[in-house]
């Protein structure tokens, strides 16, 4: 699988963490939504909403951590993080502007399509390094093409982001 491949690049001792990587990767979307909302509410001085979202996230984490870590160990801890992000994401979505919901929906569509097409590619190729690399590249390319096609971001923004990643000191 792709998480197995990515972690094997770091070292074979990290491969056992592929389930954790997948759980935490799923948590990126609710985390991004909640963080975006928190930033916006902070900017607008909506302290009650900030307090509510933060409290909900903390309570969700503590309760799920207590319930999930004893039976599931580290996977339970990763699930607790996912649950806390997801719970805090709900009011953030409810209080967000409608155009944000369009961006979130488009992103979800792009991620699901990228995963689905890369899974089909994976099934059509023999197992091995080429399969893993092709699957990973296909997923990234399909996801980015859909994000640009649905106008979530522009090609110039992607280009600027890539320049910053490649050379962070000259990102001005």
PDB file of N, CA, C and O in Angstrom, residues 70-130:
ATOM      1  N   UNK A  70      -6.819   2.117  26.112  1.00  0.00           N
ATOM      2  CA  UNK A  70      -6.601   0.811  26.759  1.00  0.00           C
ATOM      3  C   UNK A  70      -6.830  -0.392  25.843  1.00  0.00           C
ATOM      4  O   UNK A  70      -5.984  -1.282  25.786  1.00  0.00           O
ATOM      5  N   UNK A  71      -7.923  -0.430  25.052  1.00  0.00           N
ATOM      6  CA  UNK A  71      -8.084  -1.616  24.195  1.00  0.00           C
ATOM      7  C   UNK A  71      -7.259  -1.586  22.910  1.00  0.00           C
ATOM      8  O   UNK A  71      -6.899  -2.632  22.380  1.00  0.00           O
ATOM      9  N   UNK A  72      -6.948  -0.387  22.376  1.00  0.00           N
ATOM     10  CA  UNK A  72      -6.319  -0.314  21.056  1.00  0.00           C
ATOM     11  C   UNK A  72      -4.925   0.305  21.058  1.00  0.00           C
ATOM     12  O   UNK A  72      -4.331   0.490  19.984  1.00  0.00           O
ATOM     13  N   UNK A  73      -4.403   0.665  22.212  1.00  0.00           N
ATOM     14  CA  UNK A  73      -3.050   1.213  22.345  1.00  0.00           C
ATOM     15  C   UNK A  73      -2.825   2.439  21.456  1.00  0.00           C
ATOM     16  O   UNK A  73      -3.596   3.377  21.495  1.00  0.00           O
ATOM     17  N   UNK A  74      -1.770   2.421  20.665  1.00  0.00           N
ATOM     18  CA  UNK A  74      -1.393   3.576  19.851  1.00  0.00           C
ATOM     19  C   UNK A  74      -2.456   3.878  18.790  1.00  0.00           C
ATOM     20  O   UNK A  74      -2.715   5.045  18.486  1.00  0.00           O
ATOM     21  N   UNK A  75      -3.081   2.861  18.249  1.00  0.00           N
ATOM     22  CA  UNK A  75      -4.159   3.082  17.278  1.00  0.00           C
ATOM     23  C   UNK A  75      -5.312   3.824  17.954  1.00  0.00           C
ATOM     24  O   UNK A  75      -5.932   4.709  17.358  1.00  0.00           O
ATOM     25  N   UNK A  76      -5.587   3.506  19.216  1.00  0.00           N
ATOM     26  CA  UNK A  76      -6.613   4.219  19.971  1.00  0.00           C
ATOM     27  C   UNK A  76      -6.273   5.684  20.143  1.00  0.00           C
ATOM     28  O   UNK A  76      -7.146   6.563  20.068  1.00  0.00           O
ATOM     29  N   UNK A  77      -4.985   5.974  20.356  1.00  0.00           N
ATOM     30  CA  UNK A  77      -4.551   7.370  20.482  1.00  0.00           C
ATOM     31  C   UNK A  77      -4.742   8.109  19.154  1.00  0.00           C
ATOM     32  O   UNK A  77      -5.215   9.250  19.135  1.00  0.00           O
ATOM     33  N   UNK A  78      -4.391   7.466  18.049  1.00  0.00           N
ATOM     34  CA  UNK A  78      -4.577   8.086  16.724  1.00  0.00           C
ATOM     35  C   UNK A  78      -6.066   8.307  16.451  1.00  0.00           C
ATOM     36  O   UNK A  78      -6.464   9.360  15.934  1.00  0.00           O
ATOM     37  N   UNK A  79      -6.885   7.329  16.816  1.00  0.00           N
ATOM     38  CA  UNK A  79      -8.326   7.488  16.637  1.00  0.00           C
ATOM     39  C   UNK A  79      -8.866   8.622  17.508  1.00  0.00           C
ATOM     40  O   UNK A  79      -9.775   9.347  17.102  1.00  0.00           O
ATOM     41  N   UNK A  80      -8.310   8.797  18.697  1.00  0.00           N
ATOM     42  CA  UNK A  80      -8.724   9.897  19.581  1.00  0.00           C
ATOM     43  C   UNK A  80      -8.441  11.246  18.934  1.00  0.00           C
ATOM     44  O   UNK A  80      -9.253  12.172  19.027  1.00  0.00           O
ATOM     45  N   UNK A  81      -7.321  11.348  18.281  1.00  0.00           N
ATOM     46  CA  UNK A  81      -6.981  12.590  17.575  1.00  0.00           C
ATOM     47  C   UNK A  81      -7.966  12.821  16.432  1.00  0.00           C
ATOM     48  O   UNK A  81      -8.499  13.930  16.269  1.00  0.00           O
ATOM     49  N   UNK A  82      -8.235  11.787  15.660  1.00  0.00           N
ATOM     50  CA  UNK A  82      -9.188  11.895  14.556  1.00  0.00           C
ATOM     51  C   UNK A  82     -10.575  12.290  15.074  1.00  0.00           C
ATOM     52  O   UNK A  82     -11.228  13.173  14.512  1.00  0.00           O
ATOM     53  N   UNK A  83     -11.012  11.669  16.137  1.00  0.00           N
ATOM     54  CA  UNK A  83     -12.332  11.961  16.706  1.00  0.00           C
ATOM     55  C   UNK A  83     -12.401  13.405  17.203  1.00  0.00           C
ATOM     56  O   UNK A  83     -13.375  14.120  16.950  1.00  0.00           O
ATOM     57  N   UNK A  84     -11.368  13.853  17.902  1.00  0.00           N
ATOM     58  CA  UNK A  84     -11.397  15.223  18.430  1.00  0.00           C
ATOM     59  C   UNK A  84     -11.424  16.254  17.299  1.00  0.00           C
ATOM     60  O   UNK A  84     -12.143  17.250  17.383  1.00  0.00           O
ATOM     61  N   UNK A  85     -10.664  16.011  16.226  1.00  0.00           N
ATOM     62  CA  UNK A  85     -10.698  16.921  15.078  1.00  0.00           C
ATOM     63  C   UNK A  85     -12.072  16.898  14.414  1.00  0.00           C
ATOM     64  O   UNK A  85     -12.619  17.933  14.040  1.00  0.00           O
ATOM     65  N   UNK A  86     -12.625  15.705  14.269  1.00  0.00           N
ATOM     66  CA  UNK A  86     -13.914  15.566  13.595  1.00  0.00           C
ATOM     67  C   UNK A  86     -15.030  16.226  14.395  1.00  0.00           C
ATOM     68  O   UNK A  86     -15.903  16.898  13.827  1.00  0.00           O
ATOM     69  N   UNK A  87     -15.010  16.052  15.707  1.00  0.00           N
ATOM     70  CA  UNK A  87     -16.040  16.664  16.559  1.00  0.00           C
ATOM     71  C   UNK A  87     -15.949  18.187  16.507  1.00  0.00           C
ATOM     72  O   UNK A  87     -16.967  18.874  16.408  1.00  0.00           O
ATOM     73  N   UNK A  88     -14.747  18.718  16.562  1.00  0.00           N
ATOM     74  CA  UNK A  88     -14.599  20.177  16.530  1.00  0.00           C
ATOM     75  C   UNK A  88     -14.904  20.743  15.149  1.00  0.00           C
ATOM     76  O   UNK A  88     -15.212  21.934  15.009  1.00  0.00           O
ATOM     77  N   UNK A  89     -14.839  19.913  14.149  1.00  0.00           N
ATOM     78  CA  UNK A  89     -15.123  20.341  12.780  1.00  0.00           C
ATOM     79  C   UNK A  89     -16.618  20.592  12.567  1.00  0.00           C
ATOM     80  O   UNK A  89     -16.992  21.450  11.764  1.00  0.00           O
ATOM     81  N   UNK A  90     -17.468  19.898  13.300  1.00  0.00           N
ATOM     82  CA  UNK A  90     -18.922  20.006  13.086  1.00  0.00           C
ATOM     83  C   UNK A  90     -19.433  21.426  13.328  1.00  0.00           C
ATOM     84  O   UNK A  90     -20.047  22.015  12.431  1.00  0.00           O
ATOM     85  N   UNK A  91     -19.202  22.022  14.505  1.00  0.00           N
ATOM     86  CA  UNK A  91     -19.678  23.412  14.656  1.00  0.00           C
ATOM     87  C   UNK A  91     -18.944  24.385  13.731  1.00  0.00           C
ATOM     88  O   UNK A  91     -19.536  25.376  13.294  1.00  0.00           O
ATOM     89  N   UNK A  92     -17.688  24.093  13.432  1.00  0.00           N
ATOM     90  CA  UNK A  92     -16.951  24.956  12.507  1.00  0.00           C
ATOM     91  C   UNK A  92     -17.636  24.973  11.142  1.00  0.00           C
ATOM     92  O   UNK A  92     -17.751  26.026  10.510  1.00  0.00           O
ATOM     93  N   UNK A  93     -18.107  23.822  10.695  1.00  0.00           N
ATOM     94  CA  UNK A  93     -18.828  23.750   9.418  1.00  0.00           C
ATOM     95  C   UNK A  93     -20.176  24.462   9.501  1.00  0.00           C
ATOM     96  O   UNK A  93     -20.567  25.175   8.583  1.00  0.00           O
ATOM     97  N   UNK A  94     -20.875  24.265  10.607  1.00  0.00           N
ATOM     98  CA  UNK A  94     -22.194  24.885  10.773  1.00  0.00           C
ATOM     99  C   UNK A  94     -22.079  26.410  10.746  1.00  0.00           C
ATOM    100  O   UNK A  94     -22.903  27.099  10.144  1.00  0.00           O
ATOM    101  N   UNK A  95     -21.051  26.941  11.388  1.00  0.00           N
ATOM    102  CA  UNK A  95     -20.885  28.394  11.492  1.00  0.00           C
ATOM    103  C   UNK A  95     -20.129  28.996  10.307  1.00  0.00           C
ATOM    104  O   UNK A  95     -19.959  30.207  10.241  1.00  0.00           O
ATOM    105  N   UNK A  96     -19.655  28.191   9.403  1.00  0.00           N
ATOM    106  CA  UNK A  96     -18.865  28.699   8.283  1.00  0.00           C
ATOM    107  C   UNK A  96     -19.756  29.247   7.181  1.00  0.00           C
ATOM    108  O   UNK A  96     -20.934  28.927   7.090  1.00  0.00           O
ATOM    109  N   UNK A  97     -19.140  30.046   6.334  1.00  0.00           N
ATOM    110  CA  UNK A  97     -19.849  30.578   5.177  1.00  0.00           C
ATOM    111  C   UNK A  97     -20.071  29.458   4.169  1.00  0.00           C
ATOM    112  O   UNK A  97     -19.317  28.487   4.105  1.00  0.00           O
ATOM    113  N   UNK A  98     -21.087  29.614   3.349  1.00  0.00           N
ATOM    114  CA  UNK A  98     -21.459  28.578   2.388  1.00  0.00           C
ATOM    115  C   UNK A  98     -20.363  28.300   1.354  1.00  0.00           C
ATOM    116  O   UNK A  98     -20.188  27.173   0.927  1.00  0.00           O
ATOM    117  N   UNK A  99     -19.596  29.327   0.951  1.00  0.00           N
ATOM    118  CA  UNK A  99     -18.563  29.089  -0.060  1.00  0.00           C
ATOM    119  C   UNK A  99     -17.445  28.196   0.479  1.00  0.00           C
ATOM    120  O   UNK A  99     -16.808  27.468  -0.273  1.00  0.00           O
ATOM    121  N   UNK A 100     -17.226  28.221   1.799  1.00  0.00           N
ATOM    122  CA  UNK A 100     -16.239  27.317   2.386  1.00  0.00           C
ATOM    123  C   UNK A 100     -16.696  25.867   2.238  1.00  0.00           C
ATOM    124  O   UNK A 100     -15.889  24.978   1.970  1.00  0.00           O
ATOM    125  N   UNK A 101     -17.993  25.642   2.397  1.00  0.00           N
ATOM    126  CA  UNK A 101     -18.527  24.284   2.245  1.00  0.00           C
ATOM    127  C   UNK A 101     -18.297  23.767   0.826  1.00  0.00           C
ATOM    128  O   UNK A 101     -18.020  22.581   0.626  1.00  0.00           O
ATOM    129  N   UNK A 102     -18.381  24.648  -0.161  1.00  0.00           N
ATOM    130  CA  UNK A 102     -18.113  24.244  -1.555  1.00  0.00           C
ATOM    131  C   UNK A 102     -16.662  23.798  -1.707  1.00  0.00           C
ATOM    132  O   UNK A 102     -16.374  22.772  -2.320  1.00  0.00           O
ATOM    133  N   UNK A 103     -15.732  24.549  -1.114  1.00  0.00           N
ATOM    134  CA  UNK A 103     -14.316  24.184  -1.194  1.00  0.00           C
ATOM    135  C   UNK A 103     -14.046  22.855  -0.498  1.00  0.00           C
ATOM    136  O   UNK A 103     -13.286  22.024  -0.993  1.00  0.00           O
ATOM    137  N   UNK A 104     -14.674  22.655   0.634  1.00  0.00           N
ATOM    138  CA  UNK A 104     -14.498  21.395   1.367  1.00  0.00           C
ATOM    139  C   UNK A 104     -15.058  20.231   0.568  1.00  0.00           C
ATOM    140  O   UNK A 104     -14.425  19.183   0.448  1.00  0.00           O
ATOM    141  N   UNK A 105     -16.240  20.419   0.000  1.00  0.00           N
ATOM    142  CA  UNK A 105     -16.841  19.373  -0.838  1.00  0.00           C
ATOM    143  C   UNK A 105     -15.987  19.054  -2.052  1.00  0.00           C
ATOM    144  O   UNK A 105     -15.764  17.878  -2.384  1.00  0.00           O
ATOM    145  N   UNK A 106     -15.489  20.089  -2.714  1.00  0.00           N
ATOM    146  CA  UNK A 106     -14.616  19.883  -3.874  1.00  0.00           C
ATOM    147  C   UNK A 106     -13.341  19.143  -3.487  1.00  0.00           C
ATOM    148  O   UNK A 106     -12.866  18.269  -4.221  1.00  0.00           O
ATOM    149  N   UNK A 107     -12.782  19.502  -2.338  1.00  0.00           N
ATOM    150  CA  UNK A 107     -11.563  18.829  -1.876  1.00  0.00           C
ATOM    151  C   UNK A 107     -11.838  17.361  -1.586  1.00  0.00           C
ATOM    152  O   UNK A 107     -11.039  16.494  -1.947  1.00  0.00           O
ATOM    153  N   UNK A 108     -12.959  17.086  -0.938  1.00  0.00           N
ATOM    154  CA  UNK A 108     -13.316  15.691  -0.652  1.00  0.00           C
ATOM    155  C   UNK A 108     -13.498  14.902  -1.946  1.00  0.00           C
ATOM    156  O   UNK A 108     -13.024  13.765  -2.062  1.00  0.00           O
ATOM    157  N   UNK A 109     -14.161  15.511  -2.924  1.00  0.00           N
ATOM    158  CA  UNK A 109     -14.342  14.852  -4.229  1.00  0.00           C
ATOM    159  C   UNK A 109     -12.979  14.560  -4.865  1.00  0.00           C
ATOM    160  O   UNK A 109     -12.743  13.459  -5.378  1.00  0.00           O
ATOM    161  N   UNK A 110     -12.082  15.533  -4.826  1.00  0.00           N
ATOM    162  CA  UNK A 110     -10.757  15.360  -5.431  1.00  0.00           C
ATOM    163  C   UNK A 110      -9.965  14.251  -4.743  1.00  0.00           C
ATOM    164  O   UNK A 110      -9.328  13.428  -5.404  1.00  0.00           O
ATOM    165  N   UNK A 111     -10.020  14.211  -3.425  1.00  0.00           N
ATOM    166  CA  UNK A 111      -9.274  13.182  -2.681  1.00  0.00           C
ATOM    167  C   UNK A 111      -9.835  11.799  -2.970  1.00  0.00           C
ATOM    168  O   UNK A 111      -9.082  10.854  -3.223  1.00  0.00           O
ATOM    169  N   UNK A 112     -11.158  11.673  -2.953  1.00  0.00           N
ATOM    170  CA  UNK A 112     -11.782  10.370  -3.219  1.00  0.00           C
ATOM    171  C   UNK A 112     -11.492   9.915  -4.645  1.00  0.00           C
ATOM    172  O   UNK A 112     -11.161   8.750  -4.883  1.00  0.00           O
ATOM    173  N   UNK A 113     -11.581  10.829  -5.600  1.00  0.00           N
ATOM    174  CA  UNK A 113     -11.285  10.475  -6.998  1.00  0.00           C
ATOM    175  C   UNK A 113      -9.822  10.091  -7.163  1.00  0.00           C
ATOM    176  O   UNK A 113      -9.502   9.102  -7.844  1.00  0.00           O
ATOM    177  N   UNK A 114      -8.919  10.853  -6.540  1.00  0.00           N
ATOM    178  CA  UNK A 114      -7.491  10.523  -6.616  1.00  0.00           C
ATOM    179  C   UNK A 114      -7.200   9.155  -6.033  1.00  0.00           C
ATOM    180  O   UNK A 114      -6.447   8.360  -6.613  1.00  0.00           O
ATOM    181  N   UNK A 115      -7.818   8.866  -4.883  1.00  0.00           N
ATOM    182  CA  UNK A 115      -7.628   7.550  -4.271  1.00  0.00           C
ATOM    183  C   UNK A 115      -8.215   6.453  -5.154  1.00  0.00           C
ATOM    184  O   UNK A 115      -7.579   5.426  -5.379  1.00  0.00           O
ATOM    185  N   UNK A 116      -9.439   6.682  -5.660  1.00  0.00           N
ATOM    186  CA  UNK A 116     -10.105   5.653  -6.468  1.00  0.00           C
ATOM    187  C   UNK A 116      -9.354   5.314  -7.741  1.00  0.00           C
ATOM    188  O   UNK A 116      -9.142   4.143  -8.072  1.00  0.00           O
ATOM    189  N   UNK A 117      -8.927   6.331  -8.457  1.00  0.00           N
ATOM    190  CA  UNK A 117      -8.200   6.093  -9.716  1.00  0.00           C
ATOM    191  C   UNK A 117      -6.842   5.460  -9.434  1.00  0.00           C
ATOM    192  O   UNK A 117      -6.416   4.559 -10.149  1.00  0.00           O
ATOM    193  N   UNK A 118      -6.173   5.913  -8.376  1.00  0.00           N
ATOM    194  CA  UNK A 118      -4.874   5.302  -8.063  1.00  0.00           C
ATOM    195  C   UNK A 118      -5.051   3.850  -7.627  1.00  0.00           C
ATOM    196  O   UNK A 118      -4.186   3.010  -7.886  1.00  0.00           O
ATOM    197  N   UNK A 119      -6.167   3.538  -7.004  1.00  0.00           N
ATOM    198  CA  UNK A 119      -6.441   2.150  -6.604  1.00  0.00           C
ATOM    199  C   UNK A 119      -6.640   1.273  -7.846  1.00  0.00           C
ATOM    200  O   UNK A 119      -6.143   0.151  -7.908  1.00  0.00           O
ATOM    201  N   UNK A 120      -7.342   1.802  -8.838  1.00  0.00           N
ATOM    202  CA  UNK A 120      -7.529   1.067 -10.101  1.00  0.00           C
ATOM    203  C   UNK A 120      -6.178   0.849 -10.778  1.00  0.00           C
ATOM    204  O   UNK A 120      -5.895  -0.244 -11.281  1.00  0.00           O
ATOM    205  N   UNK A 121      -5.328   1.879 -10.785  1.00  0.00           N
ATOM    206  CA  UNK A 121      -3.989   1.752 -11.368  1.00  0.00           C
ATOM    207  C   UNK A 121      -3.204   0.685 -10.611  1.00  0.00           C
ATOM    208  O   UNK A 121      -2.531  -0.152 -11.215  1.00  0.00           O
ATOM    209  N   UNK A 122      -3.301   0.693  -9.296  1.00  0.00           N
ATOM    210  CA  UNK A 122      -2.590  -0.283  -8.466  1.00  0.00           C
ATOM    211  C   UNK A 122      -3.011  -1.711  -8.821  1.00  0.00           C
ATOM    212  O   UNK A 122      -2.181  -2.609  -8.910  1.00  0.00           O
ATOM    213  N   UNK A 123      -4.311  -1.918  -9.027  1.00  0.00           N
ATOM    214  CA  UNK A 123      -4.809  -3.247  -9.364  1.00  0.00           C
ATOM    215  C   UNK A 123      -4.375  -3.700 -10.754  1.00  0.00           C
ATOM    216  O   UNK A 123      -4.262  -4.896 -11.015  1.00  0.00           O
ATOM    217  N   UNK A 124      -4.119  -2.741 -11.631  1.00  0.00           N
ATOM    218  CA  UNK A 124      -3.777  -3.091 -13.009  1.00  0.00           C
ATOM    219  C   UNK A 124      -2.280  -3.345 -13.223  1.00  0.00           C
ATOM    220  O   UNK A 124      -1.895  -3.835 -14.279  1.00  0.00           O
ATOM    221  N   UNK A 125      -1.453  -3.023 -12.243  1.00  0.00           N
ATOM    222  CA  UNK A 125      -0.006  -3.219 -12.376  1.00  0.00           C
ATOM    223  C   UNK A 125       0.477  -4.327 -11.452  1.00  0.00           C
ATOM    224  O   UNK A 125      -0.104  -4.546 -10.387  1.00  0.00           O
ATOM    225  N   UNK A 126       1.547  -5.015 -11.834  1.00  0.00           N
ATOM    226  CA  UNK A 126       2.097  -6.031 -10.931  1.00  0.00           C
ATOM    227  C   UNK A 126       2.713  -5.366  -9.694  1.00  0.00           C
ATOM    228  O   UNK A 126       3.144  -4.212  -9.736  1.00  0.00           O
ATOM    229  N   UNK A 127       2.710  -6.090  -8.583  1.00  0.00           N
ATOM    230  CA  UNK A 127       3.285  -5.568  -7.346  1.00  0.00           C
ATOM    231  C   UNK A 127       4.756  -5.238  -7.534  1.00  0.00           C
ATOM    232  O   UNK A 127       5.463  -5.883  -8.289  1.00  0.00           O
ATOM    233  N   UNK A 128       5.205  -4.216  -6.816  1.00  0.00           N
ATOM    234  CA  UNK A 128       6.603  -3.826  -6.874  1.00  0.00           C
ATOM    235  C   UNK A 128       6.771  -2.332  -6.724  1.00  0.00           C
ATOM    236  O   UNK A 128       5.809  -1.579  -6.528  1.00  0.00           O
ATOM    237  N   UNK A 129       7.993  -1.898  -6.840  1.00  0.00           N
ATOM    238  CA  UNK A 129       8.335  -0.492  -6.656  1.00  0.00           C
ATOM    239  C   UNK A 129       7.655   0.406  -7.692  1.00  0.00           C
ATOM    240  O   UNK A 129       7.140   1.472  -7.354  1.00  0.00           O
ATOM    241  N   UNK A 130       7.622  -0.029  -8.949  1.00  0.00           N
ATOM    242  CA  UNK A 130       6.990   0.771 -10.001  1.00  0.00           C
ATOM    243  C   UNK A 130       5.506   0.949  -9.709  1.00  0.00           C
ATOM    244  O   UNK A 130       4.954   2.036  -9.888  1.00  0.00           O
TER     245      UNK A 130
END
